[in-house]
Each structure stands twice: as C-alpha cells, then as structure tokens.
Short mmCIF file of C-alpha atoms (C1' of nucleotides) in Angstrom, two decimals:
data_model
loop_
_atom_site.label_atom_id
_atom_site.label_comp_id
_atom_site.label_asym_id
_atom_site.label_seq_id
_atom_site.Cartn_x
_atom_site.Cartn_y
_atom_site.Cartn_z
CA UNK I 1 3.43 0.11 -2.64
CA UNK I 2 -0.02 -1.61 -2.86
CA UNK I 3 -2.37 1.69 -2.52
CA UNK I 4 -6.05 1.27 -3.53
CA UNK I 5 -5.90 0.62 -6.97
CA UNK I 6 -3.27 -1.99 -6.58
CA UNK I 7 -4.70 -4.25 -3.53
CA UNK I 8 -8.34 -4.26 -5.80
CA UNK I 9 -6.79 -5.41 -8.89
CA UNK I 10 -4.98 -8.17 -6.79
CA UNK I 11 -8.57 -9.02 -5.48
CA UNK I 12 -10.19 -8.89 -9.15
CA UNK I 13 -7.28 -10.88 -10.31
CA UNK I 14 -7.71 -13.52 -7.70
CA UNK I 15 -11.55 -13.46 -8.05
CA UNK I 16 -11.93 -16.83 -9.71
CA UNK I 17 -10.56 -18.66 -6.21
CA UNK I 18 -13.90 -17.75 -5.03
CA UNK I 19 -15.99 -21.15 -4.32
CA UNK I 20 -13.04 -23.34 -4.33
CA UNK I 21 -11.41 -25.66 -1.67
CA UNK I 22 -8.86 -25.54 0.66
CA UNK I 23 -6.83 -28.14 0.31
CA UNK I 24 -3.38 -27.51 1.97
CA UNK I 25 -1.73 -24.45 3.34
CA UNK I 26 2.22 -23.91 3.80
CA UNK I 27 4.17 -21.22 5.04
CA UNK I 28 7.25 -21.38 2.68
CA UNK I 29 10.71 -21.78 4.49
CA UNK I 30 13.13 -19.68 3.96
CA UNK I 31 16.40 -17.80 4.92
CA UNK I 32 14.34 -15.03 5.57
CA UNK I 33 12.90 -13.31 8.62
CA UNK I 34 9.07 -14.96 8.26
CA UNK I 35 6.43 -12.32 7.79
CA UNK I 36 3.79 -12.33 10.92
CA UNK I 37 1.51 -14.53 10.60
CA UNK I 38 -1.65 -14.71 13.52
CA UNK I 39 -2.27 -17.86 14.77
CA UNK I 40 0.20 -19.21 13.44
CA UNK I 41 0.57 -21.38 10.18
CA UNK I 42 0.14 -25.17 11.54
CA UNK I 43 -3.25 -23.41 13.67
CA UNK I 44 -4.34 -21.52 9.87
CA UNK I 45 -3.89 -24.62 7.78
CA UNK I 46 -5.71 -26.87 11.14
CA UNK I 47 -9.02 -24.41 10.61
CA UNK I 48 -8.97 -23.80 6.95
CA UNK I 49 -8.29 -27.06 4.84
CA UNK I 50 -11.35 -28.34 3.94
CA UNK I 51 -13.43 -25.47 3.77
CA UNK I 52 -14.00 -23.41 0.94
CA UNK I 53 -13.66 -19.52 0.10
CA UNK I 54 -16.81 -17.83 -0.08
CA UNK I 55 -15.77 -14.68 -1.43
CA UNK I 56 -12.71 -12.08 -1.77
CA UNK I 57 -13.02 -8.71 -1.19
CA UNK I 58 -10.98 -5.49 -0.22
CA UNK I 59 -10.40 -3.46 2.85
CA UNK I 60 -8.75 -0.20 2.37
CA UNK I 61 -5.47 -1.34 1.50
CA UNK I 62 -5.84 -5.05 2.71
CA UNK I 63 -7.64 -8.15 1.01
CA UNK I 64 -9.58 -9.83 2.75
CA UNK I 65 -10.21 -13.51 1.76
CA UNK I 66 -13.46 -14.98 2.97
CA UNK I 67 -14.03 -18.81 4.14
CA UNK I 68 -16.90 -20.65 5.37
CA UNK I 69 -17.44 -20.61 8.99
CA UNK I 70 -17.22 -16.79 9.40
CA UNK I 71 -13.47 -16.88 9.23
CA UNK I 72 -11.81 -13.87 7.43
CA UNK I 73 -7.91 -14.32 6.26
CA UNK I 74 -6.83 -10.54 6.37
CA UNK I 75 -3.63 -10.15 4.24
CA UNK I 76 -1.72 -7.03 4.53
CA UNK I 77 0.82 -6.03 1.72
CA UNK I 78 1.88 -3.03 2.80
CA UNK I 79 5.25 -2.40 0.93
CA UNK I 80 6.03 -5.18 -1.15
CA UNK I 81 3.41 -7.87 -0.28
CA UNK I 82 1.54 -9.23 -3.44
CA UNK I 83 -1.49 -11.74 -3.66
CA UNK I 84 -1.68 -13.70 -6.67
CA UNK I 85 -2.15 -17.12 -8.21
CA UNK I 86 1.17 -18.12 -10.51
CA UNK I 87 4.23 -17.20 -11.51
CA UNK I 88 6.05 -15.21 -8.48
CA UNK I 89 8.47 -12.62 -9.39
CA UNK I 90 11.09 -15.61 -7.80
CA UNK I 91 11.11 -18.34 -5.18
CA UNK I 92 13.11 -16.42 -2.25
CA UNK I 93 10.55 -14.19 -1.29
CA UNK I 94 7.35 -16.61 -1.37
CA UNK I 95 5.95 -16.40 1.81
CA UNK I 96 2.78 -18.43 1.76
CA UNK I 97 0.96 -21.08 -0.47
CA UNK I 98 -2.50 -22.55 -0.29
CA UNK I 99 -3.28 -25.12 -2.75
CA UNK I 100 -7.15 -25.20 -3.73
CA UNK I 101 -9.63 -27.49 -5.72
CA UNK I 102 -12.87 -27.30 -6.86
CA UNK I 103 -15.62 -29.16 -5.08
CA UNK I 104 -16.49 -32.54 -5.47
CA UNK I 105 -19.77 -31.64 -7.15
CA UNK I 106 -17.51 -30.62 -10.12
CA UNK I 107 -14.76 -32.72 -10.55
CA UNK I 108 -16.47 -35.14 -12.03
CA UNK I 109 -18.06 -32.90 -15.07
CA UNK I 110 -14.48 -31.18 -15.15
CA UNK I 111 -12.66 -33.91 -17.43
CA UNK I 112 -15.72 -34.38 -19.41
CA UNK I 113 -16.21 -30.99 -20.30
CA UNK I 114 -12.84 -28.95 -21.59
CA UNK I 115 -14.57 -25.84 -20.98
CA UNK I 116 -14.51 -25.62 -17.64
CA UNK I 117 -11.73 -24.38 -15.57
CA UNK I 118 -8.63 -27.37 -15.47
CA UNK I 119 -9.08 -29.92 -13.15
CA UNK I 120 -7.13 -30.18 -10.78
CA UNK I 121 -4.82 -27.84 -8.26
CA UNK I 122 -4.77 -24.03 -8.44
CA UNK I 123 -2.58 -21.50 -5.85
CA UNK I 124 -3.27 -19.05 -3.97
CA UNK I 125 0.19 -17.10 -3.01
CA UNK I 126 1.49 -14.69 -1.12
CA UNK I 127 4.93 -13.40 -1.83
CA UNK I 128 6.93 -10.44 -0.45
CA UNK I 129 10.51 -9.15 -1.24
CA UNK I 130 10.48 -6.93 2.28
CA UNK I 131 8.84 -9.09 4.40
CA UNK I 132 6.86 -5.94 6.41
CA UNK I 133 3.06 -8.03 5.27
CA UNK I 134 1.21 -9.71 7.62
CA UNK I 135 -1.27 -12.15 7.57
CA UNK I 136 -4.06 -12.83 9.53
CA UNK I 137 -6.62 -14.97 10.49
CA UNK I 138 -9.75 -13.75 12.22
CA UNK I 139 -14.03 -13.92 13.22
CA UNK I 140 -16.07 -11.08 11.51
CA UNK I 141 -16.87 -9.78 14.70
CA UNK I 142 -12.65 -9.59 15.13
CA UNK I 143 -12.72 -8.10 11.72
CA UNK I 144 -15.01 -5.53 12.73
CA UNK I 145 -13.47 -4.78 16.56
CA UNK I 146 -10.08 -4.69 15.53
CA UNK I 147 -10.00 -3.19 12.04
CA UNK I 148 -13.63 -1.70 10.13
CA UNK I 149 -14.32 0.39 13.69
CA UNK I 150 -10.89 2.14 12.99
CA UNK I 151 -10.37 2.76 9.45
CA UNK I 152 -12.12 5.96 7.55
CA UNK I 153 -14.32 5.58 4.79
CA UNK I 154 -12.84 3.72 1.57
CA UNK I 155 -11.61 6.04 -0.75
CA UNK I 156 -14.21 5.69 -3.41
CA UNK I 157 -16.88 5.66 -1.13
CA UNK I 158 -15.72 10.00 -0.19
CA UNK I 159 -17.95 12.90 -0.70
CA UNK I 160 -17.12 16.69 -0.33
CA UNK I 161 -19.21 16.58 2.90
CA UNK I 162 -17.08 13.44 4.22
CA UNK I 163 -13.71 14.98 3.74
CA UNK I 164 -15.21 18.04 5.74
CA UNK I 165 -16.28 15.96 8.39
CA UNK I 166 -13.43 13.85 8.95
CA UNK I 167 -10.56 16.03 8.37
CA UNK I 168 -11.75 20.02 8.63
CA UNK I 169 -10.68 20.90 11.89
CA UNK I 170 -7.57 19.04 11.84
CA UNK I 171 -4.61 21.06 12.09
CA UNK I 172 -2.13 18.83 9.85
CA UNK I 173 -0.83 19.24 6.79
CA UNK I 174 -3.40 18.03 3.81
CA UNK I 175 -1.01 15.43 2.55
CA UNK I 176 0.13 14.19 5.45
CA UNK I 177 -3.57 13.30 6.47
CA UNK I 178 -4.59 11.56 3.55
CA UNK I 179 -2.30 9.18 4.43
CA UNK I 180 -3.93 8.15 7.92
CA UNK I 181 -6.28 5.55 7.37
CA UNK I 182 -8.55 6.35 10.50
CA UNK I 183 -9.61 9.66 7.94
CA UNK I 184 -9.88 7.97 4.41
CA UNK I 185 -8.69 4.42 4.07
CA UNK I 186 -6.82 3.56 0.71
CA UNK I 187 -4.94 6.34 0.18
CA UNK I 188 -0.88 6.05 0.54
CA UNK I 189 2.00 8.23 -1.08
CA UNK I 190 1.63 7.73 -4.62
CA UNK I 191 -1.72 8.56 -4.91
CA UNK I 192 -1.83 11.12 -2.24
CA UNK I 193 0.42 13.31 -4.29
CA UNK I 194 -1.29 12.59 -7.69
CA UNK I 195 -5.13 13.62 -5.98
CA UNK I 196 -3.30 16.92 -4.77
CA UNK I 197 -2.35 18.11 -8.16
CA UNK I 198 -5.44 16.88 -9.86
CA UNK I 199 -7.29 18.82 -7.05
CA UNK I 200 -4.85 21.95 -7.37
CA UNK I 201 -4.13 22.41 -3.27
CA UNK I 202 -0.74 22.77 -2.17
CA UNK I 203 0.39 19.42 0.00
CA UNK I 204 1.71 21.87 2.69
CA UNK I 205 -2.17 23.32 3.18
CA UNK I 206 -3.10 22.76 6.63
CA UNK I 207 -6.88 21.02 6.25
CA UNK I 208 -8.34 23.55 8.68
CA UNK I 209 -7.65 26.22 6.40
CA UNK I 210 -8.73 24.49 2.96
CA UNK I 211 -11.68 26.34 1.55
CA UNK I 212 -15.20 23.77 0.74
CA UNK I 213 -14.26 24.39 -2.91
CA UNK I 214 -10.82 22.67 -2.13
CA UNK I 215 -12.54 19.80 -0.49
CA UNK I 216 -14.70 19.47 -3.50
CA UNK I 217 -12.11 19.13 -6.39
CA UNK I 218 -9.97 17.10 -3.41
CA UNK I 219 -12.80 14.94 -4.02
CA UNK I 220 -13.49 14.64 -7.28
CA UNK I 221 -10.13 14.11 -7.96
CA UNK I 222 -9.81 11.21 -5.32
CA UNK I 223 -12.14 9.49 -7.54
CA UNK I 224 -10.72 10.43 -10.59
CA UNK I 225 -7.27 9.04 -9.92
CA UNK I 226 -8.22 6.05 -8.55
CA UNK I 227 -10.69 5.16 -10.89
CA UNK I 228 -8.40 5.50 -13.21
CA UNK I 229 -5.31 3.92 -11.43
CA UNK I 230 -7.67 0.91 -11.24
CA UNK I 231 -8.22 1.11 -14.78
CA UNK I 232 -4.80 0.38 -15.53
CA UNK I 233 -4.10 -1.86 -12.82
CA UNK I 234 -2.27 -0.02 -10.81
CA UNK I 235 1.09 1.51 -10.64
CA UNK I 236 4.49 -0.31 -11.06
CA UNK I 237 7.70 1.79 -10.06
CA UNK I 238 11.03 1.49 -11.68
CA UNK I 239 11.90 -1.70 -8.67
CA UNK I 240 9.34 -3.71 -10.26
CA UNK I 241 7.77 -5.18 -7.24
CA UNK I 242 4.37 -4.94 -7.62
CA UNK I 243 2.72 -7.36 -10.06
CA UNK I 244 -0.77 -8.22 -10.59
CA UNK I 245 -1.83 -11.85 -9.79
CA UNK I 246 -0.47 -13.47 -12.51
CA UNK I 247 2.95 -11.78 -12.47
CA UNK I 248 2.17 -8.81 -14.89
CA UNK I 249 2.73 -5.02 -14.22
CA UNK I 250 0.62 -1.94 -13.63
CA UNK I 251 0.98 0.46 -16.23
CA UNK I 252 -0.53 3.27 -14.12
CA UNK I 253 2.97 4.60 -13.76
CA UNK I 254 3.03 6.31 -17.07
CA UNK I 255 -0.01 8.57 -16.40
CA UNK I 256 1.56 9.92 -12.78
CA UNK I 257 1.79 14.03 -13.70
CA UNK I 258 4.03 14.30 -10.36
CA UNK I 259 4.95 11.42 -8.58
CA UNK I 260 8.57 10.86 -8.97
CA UNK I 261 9.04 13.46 -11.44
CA UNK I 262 11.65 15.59 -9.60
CA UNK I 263 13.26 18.30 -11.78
CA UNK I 264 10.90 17.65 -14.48
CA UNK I 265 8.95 20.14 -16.33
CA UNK I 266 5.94 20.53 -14.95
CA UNK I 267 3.22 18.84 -17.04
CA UNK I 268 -0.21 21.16 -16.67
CA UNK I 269 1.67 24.80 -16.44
CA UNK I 270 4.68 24.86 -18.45
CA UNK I 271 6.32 27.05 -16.50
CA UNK I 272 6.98 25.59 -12.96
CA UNK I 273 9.21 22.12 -12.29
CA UNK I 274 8.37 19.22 -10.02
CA UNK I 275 9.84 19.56 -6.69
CA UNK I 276 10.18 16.97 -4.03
CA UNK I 277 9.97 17.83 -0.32
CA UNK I 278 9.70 15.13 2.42
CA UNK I 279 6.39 15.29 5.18
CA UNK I 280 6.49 13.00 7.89
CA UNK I 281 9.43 11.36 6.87
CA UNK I 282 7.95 10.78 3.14
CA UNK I 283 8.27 12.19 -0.20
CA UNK I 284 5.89 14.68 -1.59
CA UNK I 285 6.12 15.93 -4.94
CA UNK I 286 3.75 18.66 -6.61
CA UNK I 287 3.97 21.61 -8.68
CA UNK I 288 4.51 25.02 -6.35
CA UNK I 289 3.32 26.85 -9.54
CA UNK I 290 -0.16 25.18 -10.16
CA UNK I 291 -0.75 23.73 -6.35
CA UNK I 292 -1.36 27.07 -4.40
CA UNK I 293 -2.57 27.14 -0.81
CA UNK I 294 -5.25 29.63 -1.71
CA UNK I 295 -7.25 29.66 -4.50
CA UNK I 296 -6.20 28.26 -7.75
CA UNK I 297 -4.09 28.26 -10.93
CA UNK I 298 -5.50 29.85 -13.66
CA UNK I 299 -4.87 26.68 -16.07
CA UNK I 300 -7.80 25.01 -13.66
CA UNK I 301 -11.37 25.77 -14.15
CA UNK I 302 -13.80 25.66 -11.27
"C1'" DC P 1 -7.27 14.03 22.70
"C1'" DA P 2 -4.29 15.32 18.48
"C1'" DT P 3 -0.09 15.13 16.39
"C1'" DA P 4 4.85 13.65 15.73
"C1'" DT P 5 8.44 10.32 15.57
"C1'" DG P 6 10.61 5.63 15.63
"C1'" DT P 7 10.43 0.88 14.08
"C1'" DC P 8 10.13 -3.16 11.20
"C1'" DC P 9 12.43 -5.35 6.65
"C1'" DT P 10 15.24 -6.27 2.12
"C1'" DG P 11 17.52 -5.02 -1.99
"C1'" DA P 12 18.68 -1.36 -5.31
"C1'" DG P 13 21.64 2.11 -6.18
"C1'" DA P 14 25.03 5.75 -4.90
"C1'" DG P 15 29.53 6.86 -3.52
"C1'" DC P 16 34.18 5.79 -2.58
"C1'" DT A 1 35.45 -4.96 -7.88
"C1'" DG A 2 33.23 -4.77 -3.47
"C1'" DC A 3 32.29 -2.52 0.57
"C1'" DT A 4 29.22 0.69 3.34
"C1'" DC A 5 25.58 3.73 3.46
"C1'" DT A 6 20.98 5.63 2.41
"C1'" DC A 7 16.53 5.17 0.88
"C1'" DA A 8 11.89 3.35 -0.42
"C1'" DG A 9 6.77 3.91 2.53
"C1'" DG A 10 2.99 0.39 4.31
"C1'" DA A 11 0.86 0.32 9.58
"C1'" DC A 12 1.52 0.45 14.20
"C1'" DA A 13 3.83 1.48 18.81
"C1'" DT A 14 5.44 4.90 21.55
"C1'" DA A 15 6.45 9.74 22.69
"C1'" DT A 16 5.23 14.55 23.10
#
DNA sequence: CATATGTCCTGAGAGC
DNA sequence: TGCTCTCAGGACATAT
C-alpha cells in the first residue's frame, strides 16, 4: 500500500539513477494482464533511450522520474506497485525494466578508479504483484494540467490553517476525507488511521464539526507519523509486498498503535480495545475509548 | 457542486 | 487435498 512514507523511500532509494543514461527500456512479457502504460512501451523506449534522468522526485503518492527534454515518467504504485533497482520479490510480476549507464564523460575514469560506482549497467524496475500501477509518460505542462492542478497539498507540506481551508465545511466523515487526494495528497488507509489516534478525533467525526484544536493536533500528528513512517522506511504488512528498492522491508509496521490491531488491547488507555469498522468500503480501526468526537481523552494533553 | 458507489487486478487465507 | 469465496485499498469513472 505505497502511502507517503513508502513512495519517498522508493524515490530516496532510487536516488543514485539520477544523471545516468537511458539505455534500453522493456516492458516485461508475461502471462499477466499488462499494467497501463501511456504511450505505449515501443513509443516510451522511442523518446527516452538516449537521454538521461535529471532528477527523481515524489508526487503525493506517485514518483515521478525526470528526463531531459521536459519529459516526466509518472509511475503510479497504488496497491502493490514498487520502484526499485535489484532484486524483485520474483520474476512473474516484473512489469518494466530500463537499463541505464553512466555518461560517456565517466566511463572512461570508471575502470581506473574502483571508487566510483561499477561500470557498467544498472536497472531501474518496476514490479507489481496486482497489476492496478500505471505508468506514464508526460510534458511538465501535462504534469501540471492533468495531475499538480488536482491534487491537495502534500502531506508534509499541511498546516492547521490548510486543513481548515480545505476540508472545514465538508460534510464527510474525517477519515474518509483524508483519503481524497484533491484535500491532502499522500495520505491512504494506513496512515489515515494512525494520524487519527495520534490526533485523538474519532474517524466517524464529520470535518464540519471538528473543533480548530482538532485540526491542530490532526496536524501535528500528520507530521509526526509520517516523519516517522519515513524514518523507518515505511510500513510492510504481514503479505510482504512492499519492499524498498533493493528488495528490503519497512519496519514501520511495528510502531502502528491501531492499524490492524483488531481485538487488541488498546495501547495509550488500557482500558478500551481496537475495533475495526469499514468507511467507504475500507477498514478503519481506532480506539472508541481515547478517539472521542468531542473533546479529548484525558491520557492526551493539549 | 459535493458526496457515494462501482471497478480494476492477483494471491493469500478462510471455510467446507 | 483442492475447490470456491472473500478480502486487501490505490485512483478514477460513474451515479446520486
């Protein structure tokens, strides 16, 4: 479930692609149902080999990998997608492959110098057990029509006086809106539930009812838990599927105080339990004793 | 316009 | 053991 924290440690992890070559670009074959993939692979591979990747950088929950020529390949995990450089979790589900060199300027001091990076070939891949990714190749101004214009403000980048803007007069339940990436973009499931019991505020609150002292620990503890989410590179849940770029796992998983803790004691109040309720279609979970619509548990301090 | 629901996809795990 | 069924939740299309 690539959230925030897990799409920017696939960036940082795939940082050191950044200045090097295209020099070939495959979309794997497979049994499989091929992820979409706009223009299509033949067209990608036409445009990009032989130009290099300026930089990498994140979009809400997408990375965006950035090539000379003002092209922009926009790659969408969603579910299961991962980015990384080596070592797929297993053949069957790679989806895409770019093989990249460093520049001509270098190769020659590579092999003279064994401190430098290998000469020689390195990957960029895509893999994906589900298949729901997509992949995308597009202008900046594209990039800025079809996709910056209609996401929120990143997560980190949220203030007290931006969550009162863009959701206060919305009549929708609180968790259910930090997962629409027109009002905050990065935020998904996971981390939705973990910022609500950080924060204290019952998922069920409808936003045009939460108080400004709500939206501040809402907040603070959006930052909190993602900052520290990235810290640990994410989150990886009992199926395993996300990895970082070279094939490790998040350990974020063992700090989660609700998510996927059904039944279990709760871990700030002692005396309520986790309980799991579904909102549009998707699990919540959160502590009825310490998450209160209206004002807060005594356990937190203001 | 705001909000709610359906859809895509694969494999893990439950239940029989 | 092996089959069928449900579920996981990203973003977007379509419906209300």
């Amino acid at each position: 479930m690539p959230e925030l924290p897990e799409v920017e440690t696939m960036c940082r992890g795939i940082r050191s692609i950044e200045g090097l070559q295209v020099m070939g670009f495959t979309m794997c074959e497979c049994r499989l149902k091929p992820i979409s993939i706009q223009p299509e692979a033949s067209v990608i591979a036409a445009i990009l080999v032989g130009s290099k990747v300026h930089k990498v950088s994140r979009l809400g929950k997408r990375v965006l990998v950035w090539f000379s020529g003002n092209r922009v390949l926009v790659i969408e995990p969603r579910m299961t997608g991962i980015v990384m450089l080596e070592d797929p979790p297993n053949q069957t589900h790679l989806r895409l492959e770019f093989r990249l060199v460093r520049g001509d300027a270098q190769v020659g001091l590579t092999s003279k110098n064994p401190t430098l990076p290998m000469l020689g070939e390195q990957k960029l891949l895509f893999w994906d057990r589900r298949g729901l990714g997509t992949v995308s190749l597009m202008s900046a101004e594209e990039l800025e029509q079809q996709l910056v214009q209609r996401l929120g403000p990143d997560a980190l980048q949220m203030t007290p006086a931006l969550y009162v803007e863009n959701f206060g007069t919305s009549r929708r339940e609180i968790k259910v809106a930090l997962l629409d990436q027109k009002l905050v973009a990065g935020i998904g499931n996971i981390y939705a539930a973990e910022i609500l019991f950080m924060a204290g505020v019952d998922p069920r609150s409808r936003c045009d009812r939460l108080t400004s002292k709500q939206w501040y620990r809402i907040s603070e503890a959006t930052h909190g838990i993602l900052n520290q989410a990235i810290l640990h590179e994410g989150s990886t849940l009992s199926d395993g599927t996300y990895r970082n770029a070279i094939n490790g796992e998040g350990s974020y998983q063992q700090c989660h105080r609700v998510y996927d803790r059904e039944g279990l004691a709760c871990l700030r109040c002692e005396s309520g339990t986790v309980h799991r309720i579904v909102q549009a279609q998707r699990s919540t979970f959160f502590c009825p004793t310490c998450q209160k619509k209206r004002g807060l548990h005594p356990s937190l301090s203001d």
